mmCIF file of C-alpha atoms and ligand atoms in Angstrom:
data_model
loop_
_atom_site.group_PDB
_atom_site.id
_atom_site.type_symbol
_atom_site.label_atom_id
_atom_site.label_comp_id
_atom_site.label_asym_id
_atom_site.label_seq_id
_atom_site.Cartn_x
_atom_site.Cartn_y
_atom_site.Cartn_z
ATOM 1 C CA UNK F 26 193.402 -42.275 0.361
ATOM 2 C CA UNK F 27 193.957 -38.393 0.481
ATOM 3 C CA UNK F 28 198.000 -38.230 0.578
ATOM 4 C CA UNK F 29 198.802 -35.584 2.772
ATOM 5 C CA UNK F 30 201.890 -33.405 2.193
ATOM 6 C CA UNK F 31 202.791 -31.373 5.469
ATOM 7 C CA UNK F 32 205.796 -28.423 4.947
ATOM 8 C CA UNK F 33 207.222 -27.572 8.276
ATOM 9 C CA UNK F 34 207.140 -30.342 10.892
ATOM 10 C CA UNK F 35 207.936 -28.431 14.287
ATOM 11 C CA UNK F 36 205.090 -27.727 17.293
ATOM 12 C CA UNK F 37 201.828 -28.209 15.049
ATOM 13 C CA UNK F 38 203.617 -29.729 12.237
ATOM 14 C CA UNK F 39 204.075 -33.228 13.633
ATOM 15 C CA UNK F 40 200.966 -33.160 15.643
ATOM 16 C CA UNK F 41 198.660 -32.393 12.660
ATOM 17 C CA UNK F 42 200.785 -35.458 11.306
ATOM 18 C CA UNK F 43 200.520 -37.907 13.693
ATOM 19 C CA UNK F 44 196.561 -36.673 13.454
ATOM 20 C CA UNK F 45 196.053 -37.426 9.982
ATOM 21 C CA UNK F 46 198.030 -40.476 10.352
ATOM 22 C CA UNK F 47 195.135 -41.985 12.794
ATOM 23 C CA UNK F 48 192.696 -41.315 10.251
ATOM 24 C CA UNK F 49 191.550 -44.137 7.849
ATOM 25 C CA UNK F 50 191.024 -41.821 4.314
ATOM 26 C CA UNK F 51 194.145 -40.268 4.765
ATOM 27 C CA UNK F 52 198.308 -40.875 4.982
ATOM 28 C CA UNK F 53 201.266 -38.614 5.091
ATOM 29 C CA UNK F 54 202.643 -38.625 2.037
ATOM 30 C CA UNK F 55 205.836 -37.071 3.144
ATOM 31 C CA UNK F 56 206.905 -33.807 5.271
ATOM 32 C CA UNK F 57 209.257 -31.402 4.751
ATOM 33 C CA UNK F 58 211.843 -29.675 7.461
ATOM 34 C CA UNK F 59 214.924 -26.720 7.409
ATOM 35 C CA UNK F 60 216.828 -28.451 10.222
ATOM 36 C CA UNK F 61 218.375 -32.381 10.856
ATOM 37 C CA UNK F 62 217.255 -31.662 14.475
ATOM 38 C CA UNK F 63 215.518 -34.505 16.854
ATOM 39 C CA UNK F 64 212.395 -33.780 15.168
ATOM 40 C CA UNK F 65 213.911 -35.013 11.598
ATOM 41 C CA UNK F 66 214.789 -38.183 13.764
ATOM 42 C CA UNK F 67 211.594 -38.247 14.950
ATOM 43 C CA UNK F 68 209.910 -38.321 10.825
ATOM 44 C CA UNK F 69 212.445 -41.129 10.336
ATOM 45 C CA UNK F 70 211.546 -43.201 13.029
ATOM 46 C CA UNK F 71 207.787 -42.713 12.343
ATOM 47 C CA UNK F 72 208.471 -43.956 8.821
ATOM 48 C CA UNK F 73 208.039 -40.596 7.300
ATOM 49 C CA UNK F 74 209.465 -39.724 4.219
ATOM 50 C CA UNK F 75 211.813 -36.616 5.000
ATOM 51 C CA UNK F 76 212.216 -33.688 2.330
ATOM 52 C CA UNK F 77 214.516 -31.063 2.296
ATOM 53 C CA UNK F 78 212.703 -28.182 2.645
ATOM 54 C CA UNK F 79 215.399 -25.275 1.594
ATOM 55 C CA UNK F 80 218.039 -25.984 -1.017
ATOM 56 C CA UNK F 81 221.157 -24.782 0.413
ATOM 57 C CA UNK F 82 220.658 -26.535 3.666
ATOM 58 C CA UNK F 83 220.642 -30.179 1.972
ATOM 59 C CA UNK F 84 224.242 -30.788 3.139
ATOM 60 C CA UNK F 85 223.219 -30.245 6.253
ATOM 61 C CA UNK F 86 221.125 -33.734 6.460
ATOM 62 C CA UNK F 87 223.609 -35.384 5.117
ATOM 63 C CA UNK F 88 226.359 -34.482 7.310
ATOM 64 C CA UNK F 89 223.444 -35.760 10.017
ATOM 65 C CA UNK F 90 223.007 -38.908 8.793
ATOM 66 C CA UNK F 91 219.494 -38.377 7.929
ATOM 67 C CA UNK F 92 218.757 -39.711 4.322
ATOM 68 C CA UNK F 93 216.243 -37.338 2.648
ATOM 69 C CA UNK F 94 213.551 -38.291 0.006
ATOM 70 C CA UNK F 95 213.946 -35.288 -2.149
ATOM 71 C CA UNK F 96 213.121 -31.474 -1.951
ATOM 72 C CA UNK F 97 209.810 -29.895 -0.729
ATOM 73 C CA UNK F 98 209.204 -29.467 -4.664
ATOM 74 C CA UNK F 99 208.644 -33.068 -5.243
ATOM 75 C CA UNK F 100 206.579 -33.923 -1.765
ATOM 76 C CA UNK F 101 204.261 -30.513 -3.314
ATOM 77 C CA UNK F 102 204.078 -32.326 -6.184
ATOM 78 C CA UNK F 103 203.397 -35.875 -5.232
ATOM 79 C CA UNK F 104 200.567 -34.578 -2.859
ATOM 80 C CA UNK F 105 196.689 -34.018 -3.153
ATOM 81 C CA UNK F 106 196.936 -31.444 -0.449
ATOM 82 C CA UNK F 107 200.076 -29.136 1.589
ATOM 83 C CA UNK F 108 199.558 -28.686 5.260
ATOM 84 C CA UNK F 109 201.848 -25.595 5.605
ATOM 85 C CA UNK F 110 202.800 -25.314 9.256
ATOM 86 C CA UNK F 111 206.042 -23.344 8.970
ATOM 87 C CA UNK F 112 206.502 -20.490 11.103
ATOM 88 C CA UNK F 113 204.436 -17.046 10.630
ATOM 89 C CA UNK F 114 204.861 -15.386 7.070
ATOM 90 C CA UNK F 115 207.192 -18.471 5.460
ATOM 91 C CA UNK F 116 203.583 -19.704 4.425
ATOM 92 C CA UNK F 117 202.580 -16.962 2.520
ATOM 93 C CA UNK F 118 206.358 -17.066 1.206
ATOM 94 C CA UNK F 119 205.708 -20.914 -0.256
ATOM 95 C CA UNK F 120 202.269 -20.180 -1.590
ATOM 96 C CA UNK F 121 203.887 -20.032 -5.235
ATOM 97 C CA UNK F 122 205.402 -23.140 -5.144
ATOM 98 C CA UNK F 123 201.900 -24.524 -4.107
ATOM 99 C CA UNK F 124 200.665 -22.475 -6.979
ATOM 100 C CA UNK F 125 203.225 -23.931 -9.292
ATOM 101 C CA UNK F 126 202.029 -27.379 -8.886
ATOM 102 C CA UNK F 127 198.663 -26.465 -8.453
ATOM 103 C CA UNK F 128 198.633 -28.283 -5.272
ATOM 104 C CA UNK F 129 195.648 -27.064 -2.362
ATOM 105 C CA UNK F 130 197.305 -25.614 0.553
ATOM 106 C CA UNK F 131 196.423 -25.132 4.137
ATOM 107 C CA UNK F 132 198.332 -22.474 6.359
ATOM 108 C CA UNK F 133 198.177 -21.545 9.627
ATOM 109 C CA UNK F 134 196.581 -18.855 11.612
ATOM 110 C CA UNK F 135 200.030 -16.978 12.339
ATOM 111 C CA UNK F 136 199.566 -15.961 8.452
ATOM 112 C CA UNK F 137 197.515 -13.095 7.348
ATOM 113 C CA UNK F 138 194.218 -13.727 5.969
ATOM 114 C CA UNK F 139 194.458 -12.735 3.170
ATOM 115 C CA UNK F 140 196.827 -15.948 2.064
ATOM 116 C CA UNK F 141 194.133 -17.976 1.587
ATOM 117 C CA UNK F 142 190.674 -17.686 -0.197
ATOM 118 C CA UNK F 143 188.423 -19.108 3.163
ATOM 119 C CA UNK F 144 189.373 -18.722 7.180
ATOM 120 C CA UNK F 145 188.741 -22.071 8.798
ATOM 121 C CA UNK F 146 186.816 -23.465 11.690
ATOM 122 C CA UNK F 147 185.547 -26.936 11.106
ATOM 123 C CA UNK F 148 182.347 -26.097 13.753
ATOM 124 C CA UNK F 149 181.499 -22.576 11.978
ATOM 125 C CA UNK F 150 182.117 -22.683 8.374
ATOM 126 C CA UNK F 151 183.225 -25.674 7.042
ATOM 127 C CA UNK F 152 181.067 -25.392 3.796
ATOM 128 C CA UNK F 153 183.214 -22.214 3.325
ATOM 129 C CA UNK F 154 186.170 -24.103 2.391
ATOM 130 C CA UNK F 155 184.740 -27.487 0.220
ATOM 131 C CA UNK F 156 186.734 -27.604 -2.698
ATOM 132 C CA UNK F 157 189.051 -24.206 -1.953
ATOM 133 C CA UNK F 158 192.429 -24.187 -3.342
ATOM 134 C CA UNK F 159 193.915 -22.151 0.159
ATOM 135 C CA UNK F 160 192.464 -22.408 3.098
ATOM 136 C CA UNK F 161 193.781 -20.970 6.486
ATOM 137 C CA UNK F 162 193.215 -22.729 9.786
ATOM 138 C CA UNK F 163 192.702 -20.152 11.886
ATOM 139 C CA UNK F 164 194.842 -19.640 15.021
ATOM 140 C CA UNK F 165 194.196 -21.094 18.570
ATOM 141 C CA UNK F 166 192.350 -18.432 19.843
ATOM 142 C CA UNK F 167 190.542 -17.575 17.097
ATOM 143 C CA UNK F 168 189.815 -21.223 17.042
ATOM 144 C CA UNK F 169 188.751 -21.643 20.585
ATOM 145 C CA UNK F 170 186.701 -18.249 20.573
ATOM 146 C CA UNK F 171 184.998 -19.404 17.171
ATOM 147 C CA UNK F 172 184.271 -23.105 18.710
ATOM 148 C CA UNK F 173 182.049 -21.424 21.792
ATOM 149 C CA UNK F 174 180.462 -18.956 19.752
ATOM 150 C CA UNK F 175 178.980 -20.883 16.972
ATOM 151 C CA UNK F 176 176.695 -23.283 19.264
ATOM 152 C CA UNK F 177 175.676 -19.869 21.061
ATOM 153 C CA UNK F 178 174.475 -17.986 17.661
ATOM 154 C CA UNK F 179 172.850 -20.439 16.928
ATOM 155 C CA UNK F 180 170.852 -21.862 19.749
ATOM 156 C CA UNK F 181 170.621 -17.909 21.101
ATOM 157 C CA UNK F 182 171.731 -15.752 18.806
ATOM 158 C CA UNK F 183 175.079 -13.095 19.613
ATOM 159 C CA UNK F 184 174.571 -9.895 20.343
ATOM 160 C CA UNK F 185 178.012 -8.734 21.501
ATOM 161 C CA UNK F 186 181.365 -10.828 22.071
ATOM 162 C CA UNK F 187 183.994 -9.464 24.686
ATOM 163 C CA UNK F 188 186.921 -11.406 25.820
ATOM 164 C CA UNK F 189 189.608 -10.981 27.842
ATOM 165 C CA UNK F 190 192.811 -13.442 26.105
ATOM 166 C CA UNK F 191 195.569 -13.915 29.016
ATOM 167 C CA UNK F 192 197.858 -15.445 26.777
ATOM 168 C CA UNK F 193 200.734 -17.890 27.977
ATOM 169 C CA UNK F 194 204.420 -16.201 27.174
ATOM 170 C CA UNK F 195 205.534 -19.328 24.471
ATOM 171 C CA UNK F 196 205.238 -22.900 23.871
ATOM 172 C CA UNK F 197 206.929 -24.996 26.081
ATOM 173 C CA UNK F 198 209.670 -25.286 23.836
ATOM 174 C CA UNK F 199 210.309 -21.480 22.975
ATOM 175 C CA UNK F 200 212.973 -20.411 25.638
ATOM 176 C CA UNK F 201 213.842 -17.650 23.911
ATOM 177 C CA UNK F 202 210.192 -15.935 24.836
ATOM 178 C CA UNK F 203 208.916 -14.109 27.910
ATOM 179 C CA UNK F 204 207.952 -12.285 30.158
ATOM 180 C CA UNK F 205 209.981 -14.313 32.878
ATOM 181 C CA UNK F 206 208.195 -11.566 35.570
ATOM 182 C CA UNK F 207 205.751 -9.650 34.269
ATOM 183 C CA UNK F 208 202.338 -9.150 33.342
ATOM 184 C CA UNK F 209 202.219 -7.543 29.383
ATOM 185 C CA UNK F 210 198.998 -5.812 28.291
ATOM 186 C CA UNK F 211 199.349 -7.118 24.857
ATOM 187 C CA UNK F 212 198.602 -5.122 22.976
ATOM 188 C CA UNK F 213 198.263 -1.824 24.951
ATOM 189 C CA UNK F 214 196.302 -0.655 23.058
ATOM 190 C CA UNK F 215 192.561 -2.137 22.017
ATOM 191 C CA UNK F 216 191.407 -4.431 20.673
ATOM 192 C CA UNK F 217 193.797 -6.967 20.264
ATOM 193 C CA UNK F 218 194.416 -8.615 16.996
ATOM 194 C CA UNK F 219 191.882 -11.783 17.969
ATOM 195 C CA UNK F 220 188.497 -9.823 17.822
ATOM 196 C CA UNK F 221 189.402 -9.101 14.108
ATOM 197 C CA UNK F 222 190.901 -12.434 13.381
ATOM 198 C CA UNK F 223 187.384 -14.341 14.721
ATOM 199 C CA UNK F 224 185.569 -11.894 12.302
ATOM 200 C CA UNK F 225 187.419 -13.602 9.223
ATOM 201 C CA UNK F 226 185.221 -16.564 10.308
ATOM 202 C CA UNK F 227 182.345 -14.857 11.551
ATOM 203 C CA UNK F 228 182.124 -11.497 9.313
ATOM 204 C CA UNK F 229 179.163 -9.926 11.033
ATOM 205 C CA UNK F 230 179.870 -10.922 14.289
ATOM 206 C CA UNK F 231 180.454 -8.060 17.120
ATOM 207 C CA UNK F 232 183.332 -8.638 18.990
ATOM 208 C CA UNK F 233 185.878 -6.816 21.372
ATOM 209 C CA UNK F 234 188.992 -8.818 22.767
ATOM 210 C CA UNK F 235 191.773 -7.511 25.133
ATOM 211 C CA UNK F 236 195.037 -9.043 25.797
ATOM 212 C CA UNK F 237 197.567 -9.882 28.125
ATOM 213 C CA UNK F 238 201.358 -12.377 28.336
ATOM 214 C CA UNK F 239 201.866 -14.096 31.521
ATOM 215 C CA UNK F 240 204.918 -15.783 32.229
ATOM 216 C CA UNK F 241 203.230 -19.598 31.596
ATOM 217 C CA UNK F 242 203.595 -22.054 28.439
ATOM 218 C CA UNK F 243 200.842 -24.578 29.592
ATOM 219 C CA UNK F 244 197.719 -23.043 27.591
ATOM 220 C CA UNK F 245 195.996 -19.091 27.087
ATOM 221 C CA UNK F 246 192.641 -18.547 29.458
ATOM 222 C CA UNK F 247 190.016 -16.532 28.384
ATOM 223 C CA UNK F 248 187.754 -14.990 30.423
ATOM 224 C CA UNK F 249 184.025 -14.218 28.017
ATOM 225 C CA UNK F 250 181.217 -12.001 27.929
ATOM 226 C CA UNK F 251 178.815 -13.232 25.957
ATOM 227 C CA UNK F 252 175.651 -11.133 25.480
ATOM 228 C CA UNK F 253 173.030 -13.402 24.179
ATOM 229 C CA UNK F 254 170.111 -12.167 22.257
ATOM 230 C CA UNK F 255 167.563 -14.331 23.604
ATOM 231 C CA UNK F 256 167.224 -15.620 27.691
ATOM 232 C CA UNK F 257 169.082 -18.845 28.810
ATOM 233 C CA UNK F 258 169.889 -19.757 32.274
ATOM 234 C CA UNK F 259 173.090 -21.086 32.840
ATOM 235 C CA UNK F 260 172.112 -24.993 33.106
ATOM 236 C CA UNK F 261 170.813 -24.679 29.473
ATOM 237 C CA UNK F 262 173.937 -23.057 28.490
ATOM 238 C CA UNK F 263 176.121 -25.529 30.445
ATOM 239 C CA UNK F 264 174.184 -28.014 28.750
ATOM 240 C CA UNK F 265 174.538 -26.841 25.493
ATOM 241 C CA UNK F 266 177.978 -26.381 25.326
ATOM 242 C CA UNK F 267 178.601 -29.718 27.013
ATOM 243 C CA UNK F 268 176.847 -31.531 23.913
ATOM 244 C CA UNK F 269 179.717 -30.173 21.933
ATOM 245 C CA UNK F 270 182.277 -32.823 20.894
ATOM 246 C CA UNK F 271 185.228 -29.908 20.736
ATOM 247 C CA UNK F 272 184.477 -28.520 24.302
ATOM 248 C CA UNK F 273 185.294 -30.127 27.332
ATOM 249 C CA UNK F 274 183.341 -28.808 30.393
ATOM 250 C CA UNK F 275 184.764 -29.438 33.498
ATOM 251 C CA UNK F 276 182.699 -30.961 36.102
ATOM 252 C CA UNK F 277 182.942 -29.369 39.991
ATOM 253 C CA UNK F 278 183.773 -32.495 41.773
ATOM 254 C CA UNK F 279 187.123 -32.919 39.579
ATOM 255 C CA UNK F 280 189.638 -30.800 41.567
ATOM 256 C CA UNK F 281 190.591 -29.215 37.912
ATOM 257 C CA UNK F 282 191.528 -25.946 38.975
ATOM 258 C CA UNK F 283 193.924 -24.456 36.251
ATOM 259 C CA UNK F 284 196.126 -24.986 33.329
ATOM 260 C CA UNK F 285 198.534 -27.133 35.282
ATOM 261 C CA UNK F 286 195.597 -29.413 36.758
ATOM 262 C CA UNK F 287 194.104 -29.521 33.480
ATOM 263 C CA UNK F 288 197.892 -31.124 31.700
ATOM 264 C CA UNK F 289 198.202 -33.221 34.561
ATOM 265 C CA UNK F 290 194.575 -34.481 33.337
ATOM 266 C CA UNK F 291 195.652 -35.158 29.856
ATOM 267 C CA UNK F 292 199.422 -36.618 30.632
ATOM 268 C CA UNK F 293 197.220 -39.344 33.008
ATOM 269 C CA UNK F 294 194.061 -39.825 30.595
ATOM 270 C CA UNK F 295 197.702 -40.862 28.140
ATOM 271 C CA UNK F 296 197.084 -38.124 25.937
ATOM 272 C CA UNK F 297 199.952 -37.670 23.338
ATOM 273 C CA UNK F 298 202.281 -34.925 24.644
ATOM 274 C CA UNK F 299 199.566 -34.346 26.700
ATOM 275 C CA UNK F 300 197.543 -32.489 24.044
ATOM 276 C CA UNK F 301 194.190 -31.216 24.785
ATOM 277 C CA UNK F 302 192.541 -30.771 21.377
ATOM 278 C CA UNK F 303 189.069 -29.600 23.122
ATOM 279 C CA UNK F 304 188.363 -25.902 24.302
ATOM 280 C CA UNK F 305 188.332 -26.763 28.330
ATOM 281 C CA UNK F 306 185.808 -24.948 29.886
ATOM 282 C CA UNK F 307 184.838 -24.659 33.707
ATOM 283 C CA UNK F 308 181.014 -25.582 34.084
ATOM 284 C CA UNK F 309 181.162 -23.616 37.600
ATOM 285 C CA UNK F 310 181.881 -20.407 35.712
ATOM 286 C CA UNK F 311 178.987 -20.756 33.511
ATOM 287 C CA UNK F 312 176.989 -17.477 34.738
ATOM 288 C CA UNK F 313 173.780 -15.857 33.047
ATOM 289 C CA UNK F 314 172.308 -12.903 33.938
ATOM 290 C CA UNK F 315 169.132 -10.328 32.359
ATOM 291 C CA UNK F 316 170.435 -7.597 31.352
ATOM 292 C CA UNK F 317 168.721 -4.466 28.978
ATOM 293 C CA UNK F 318 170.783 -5.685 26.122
ATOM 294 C CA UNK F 319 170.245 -9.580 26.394
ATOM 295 C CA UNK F 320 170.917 -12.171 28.565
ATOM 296 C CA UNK F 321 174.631 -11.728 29.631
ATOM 297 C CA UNK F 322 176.624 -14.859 29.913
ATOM 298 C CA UNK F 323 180.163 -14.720 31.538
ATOM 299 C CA UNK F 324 182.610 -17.981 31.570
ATOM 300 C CA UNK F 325 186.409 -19.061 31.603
ATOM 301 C CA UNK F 326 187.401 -21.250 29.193
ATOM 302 C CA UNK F 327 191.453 -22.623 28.574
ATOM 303 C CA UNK F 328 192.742 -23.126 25.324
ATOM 304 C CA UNK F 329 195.584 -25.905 24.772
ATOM 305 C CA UNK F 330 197.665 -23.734 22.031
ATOM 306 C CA UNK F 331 200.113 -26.099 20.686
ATOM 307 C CA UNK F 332 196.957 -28.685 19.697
ATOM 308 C CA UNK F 333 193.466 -27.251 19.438
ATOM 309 C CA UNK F 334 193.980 -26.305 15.817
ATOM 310 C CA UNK F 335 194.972 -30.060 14.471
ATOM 311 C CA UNK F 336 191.705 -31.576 14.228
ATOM 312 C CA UNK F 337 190.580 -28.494 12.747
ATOM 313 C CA UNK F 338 193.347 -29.369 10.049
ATOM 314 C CA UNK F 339 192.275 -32.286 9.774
ATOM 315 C CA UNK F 340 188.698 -31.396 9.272
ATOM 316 C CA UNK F 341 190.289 -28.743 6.366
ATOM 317 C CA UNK F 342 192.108 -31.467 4.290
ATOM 318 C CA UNK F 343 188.849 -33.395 3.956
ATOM 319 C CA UNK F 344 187.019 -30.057 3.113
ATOM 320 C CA UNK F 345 189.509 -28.682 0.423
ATOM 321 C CA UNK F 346 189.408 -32.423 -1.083
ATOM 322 C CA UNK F 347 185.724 -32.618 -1.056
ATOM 323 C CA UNK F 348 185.842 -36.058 0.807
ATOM 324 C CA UNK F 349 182.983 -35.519 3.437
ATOM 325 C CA UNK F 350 180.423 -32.990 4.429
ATOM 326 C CA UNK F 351 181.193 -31.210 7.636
ATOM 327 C CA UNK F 352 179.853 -33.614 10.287
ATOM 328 C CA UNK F 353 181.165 -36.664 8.696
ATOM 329 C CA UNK F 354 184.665 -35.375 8.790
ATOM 330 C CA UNK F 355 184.015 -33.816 12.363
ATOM 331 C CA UNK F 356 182.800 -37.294 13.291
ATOM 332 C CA UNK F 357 185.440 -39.398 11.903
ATOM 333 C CA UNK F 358 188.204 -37.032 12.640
ATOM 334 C CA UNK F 359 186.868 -37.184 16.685
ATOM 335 C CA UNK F 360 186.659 -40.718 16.759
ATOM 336 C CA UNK F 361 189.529 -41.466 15.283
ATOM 337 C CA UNK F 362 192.027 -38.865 17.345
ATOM 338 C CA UNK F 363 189.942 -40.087 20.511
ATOM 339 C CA UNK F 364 188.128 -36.997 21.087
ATOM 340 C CA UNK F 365 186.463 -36.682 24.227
ATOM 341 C CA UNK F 366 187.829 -36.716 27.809
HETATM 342 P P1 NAD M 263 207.436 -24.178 15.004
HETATM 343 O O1 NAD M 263 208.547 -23.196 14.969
HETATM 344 O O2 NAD M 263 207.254 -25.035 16.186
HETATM 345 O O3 NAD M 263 207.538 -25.148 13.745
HETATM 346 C C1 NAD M 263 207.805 -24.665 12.457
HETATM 347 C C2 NAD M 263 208.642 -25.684 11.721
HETATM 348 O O4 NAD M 263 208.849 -25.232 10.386
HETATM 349 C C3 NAD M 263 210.023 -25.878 12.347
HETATM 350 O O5 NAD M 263 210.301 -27.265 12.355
HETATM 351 C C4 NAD M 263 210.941 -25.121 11.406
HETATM 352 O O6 NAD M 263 212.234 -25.680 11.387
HETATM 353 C C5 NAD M 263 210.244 -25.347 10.068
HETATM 354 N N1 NAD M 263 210.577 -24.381 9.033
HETATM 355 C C6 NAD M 263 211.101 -23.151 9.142
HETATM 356 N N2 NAD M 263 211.243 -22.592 7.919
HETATM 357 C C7 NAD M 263 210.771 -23.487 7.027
HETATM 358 C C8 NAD M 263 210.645 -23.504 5.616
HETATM 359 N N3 NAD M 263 211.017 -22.468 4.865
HETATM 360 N N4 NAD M 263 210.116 -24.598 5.044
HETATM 361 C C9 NAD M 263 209.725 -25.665 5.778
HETATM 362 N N5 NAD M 263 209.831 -25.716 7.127
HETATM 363 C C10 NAD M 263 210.344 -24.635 7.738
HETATM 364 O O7 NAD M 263 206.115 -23.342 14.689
HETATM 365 P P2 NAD M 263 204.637 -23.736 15.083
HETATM 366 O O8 NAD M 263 204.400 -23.316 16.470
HETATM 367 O O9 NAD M 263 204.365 -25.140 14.690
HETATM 368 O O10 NAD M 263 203.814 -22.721 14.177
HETATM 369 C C11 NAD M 263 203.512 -23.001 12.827
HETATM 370 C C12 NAD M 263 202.331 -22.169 12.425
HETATM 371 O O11 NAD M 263 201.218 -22.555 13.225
HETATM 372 C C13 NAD M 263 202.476 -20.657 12.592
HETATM 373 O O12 NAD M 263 201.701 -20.007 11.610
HETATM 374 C C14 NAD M 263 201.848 -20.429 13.949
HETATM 375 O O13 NAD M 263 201.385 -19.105 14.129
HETATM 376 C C15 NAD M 263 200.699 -21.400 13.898
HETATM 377 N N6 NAD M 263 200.183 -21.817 15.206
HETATM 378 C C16 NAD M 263 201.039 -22.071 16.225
HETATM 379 C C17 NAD M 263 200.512 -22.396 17.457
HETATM 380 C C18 NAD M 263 201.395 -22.643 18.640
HETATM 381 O O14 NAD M 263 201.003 -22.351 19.750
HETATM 382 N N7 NAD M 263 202.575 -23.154 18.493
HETATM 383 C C19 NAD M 263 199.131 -22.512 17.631
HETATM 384 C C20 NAD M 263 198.299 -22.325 16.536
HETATM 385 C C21 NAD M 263 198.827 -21.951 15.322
#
């Protein structure tokens, strides 16, 4: 049994939990959180062992009522692998005291890459991270992006990548983010910070991305140009992707016909939190045509934020620990969440 140590148990932190606690090679050792808020209640009453993760905020758990295990030192400690999923740049901040106790450490993609020695996607480069001591999942663009273009390069081959990332405000959670109104070219200025972030995973890849905020928390939509260096027709592309556990294609006689549709979907298929862990991708928009450069493939594809990334992390545990090749762990990790819709 793999005993799982996760530091920061907010929007992925207790999904990436709940994950690993499905699985049968693995158990949460313990997990570690700043605040006595509902989610501490939440560890309790899951029969998690709670650790303080900051020192001077101890007396804060006990005024709560919440009885603590110990620090984040000793759950580091106690663990065969950290699942850091505090918020952007506290994981590069705790990589020492991973260090310290020599402990293997995943972060997430809001961290730079150059915290850990391997960028993640289970589906791309799993081999990348066997036995690594940091590993980064990679974010849930980056994830989503990297999930439809590894089938492509290799059935196909890539020539060029271009993406257009509209890109929902916050989580549902976040009411301090925005727009409320507006429509935010984000960044102005090109590309955006995903094209980059998908080459840490694919380093030869070419790849433009673009991006905009909307005011919506549901999930991010990408539109994709894919120019593919040998023909396909769309069927055989359709096809393709639909043979890949981690995308969902939509069929045309659903009535799917956004973000909203596709939580509704999930909240009555009794989904947790109505999580879609697959890349959800409309089979109508699957488009090919010959171009002088390739075949051109165009698509829309919508990316669940707050849960595409935990399988992935799930997938990363059993690669830093060297407990299964890459479709083993893909395999048990999807049967196990109930992958598939
Ligand atoms: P979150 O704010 O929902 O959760 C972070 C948790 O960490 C909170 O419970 C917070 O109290 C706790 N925390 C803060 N400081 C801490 C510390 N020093 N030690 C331990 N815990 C601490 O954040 P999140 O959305 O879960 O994001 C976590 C990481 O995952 C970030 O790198 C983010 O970029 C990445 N990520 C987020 C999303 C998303 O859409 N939410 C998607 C993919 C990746």
């Amino acid at each position: 049994m793999i005993a799982v140590g996760i530091n920061g148990y907010g929007t992925i932190g207790k999904r990436v939990a709940d994950a690993v606690r499905e699985q049968p090679d693995m158990r949460v050792r313990g997990v570690a959180k700043t605040s006595p808020n509902h989610e501490a209640e939440l560890a309790v009453e899951n029969g998690l062992p709670l650790y303080g993760a900051v020192e001077d905020r101890l007396d804060l758990f006990e005024e709560a009522g919440i009885e603590l295990a110990g620090t984040v030192d000793v759950l580091v400690a106690d663990s065969d692998v950290v699942v850091d999923a505090t918020p952007s740049g506290i994981g590069a901040q705790n990589r020492e005291l991973y260090e310290e106790h020599d402990t293997p450490a995943l972060f997430q993609g809001g961290e730079d890459a150059e915290v850990a020695d391997v960028s993640f996607n289970a589906r791309s480069n799993y081999g990348e991270a066997v036995d690594a001591d940091y590993v980064r999942v990679v974010s849930c663009n980056t994830t989503g992006l990297s999930r439809l273009v590894a089938p492509l390069r290799k059935e196909y081959g890539v020539e060029k990548v271009r993406a257009t990332l509209v890109r929902r405000g916050g989580d549902p959670a976040q009411s301090g983010r925005g727009p409320i109104n507006d429509i935010l070219p984000d960044p102005v200025t090109l590309p955006s910070h995903h094209g980059p972030d998908v080459k840490t995973v694919f380093p030869d890849l070419d790849i433009d991305t673009l991006g905009l905020k909307v005011p919506a928390t549901l999930m991010h939509m990408h539109s994709v140009n894919v120019t593919l260096s040998t023909g396909a027709t769309a069927p055989e592309v359709r096809d393709l992707l639909a043979g890949e556990d981690r995308i969902h294609v939509i069929p045309e006689d659903t009535g799917i016909d956004g973000a909203g549709a596709l939580k509704e979907y999930a909240l009555d298929r009794g989904r947790p939190r109505g999580d879609l862990w697959e890349n959800c991708l409309w089979g109508e928009s699957v488009t090919t045509e010959d171009g002088p450069g390739g075949t051109d493939l165009y698509l829309f594809q919508a990316i669940h934020q707050e849960s595409d990334v935990v399988p992935e992390n799930v997938d990363a545990i059993r690669a830093v620990t060297g407990a299964a090749d890459r479709e083993e762990s893909m395999a048990t990790t999807d049967e196990n969440m109930g992958m598939g819709l």
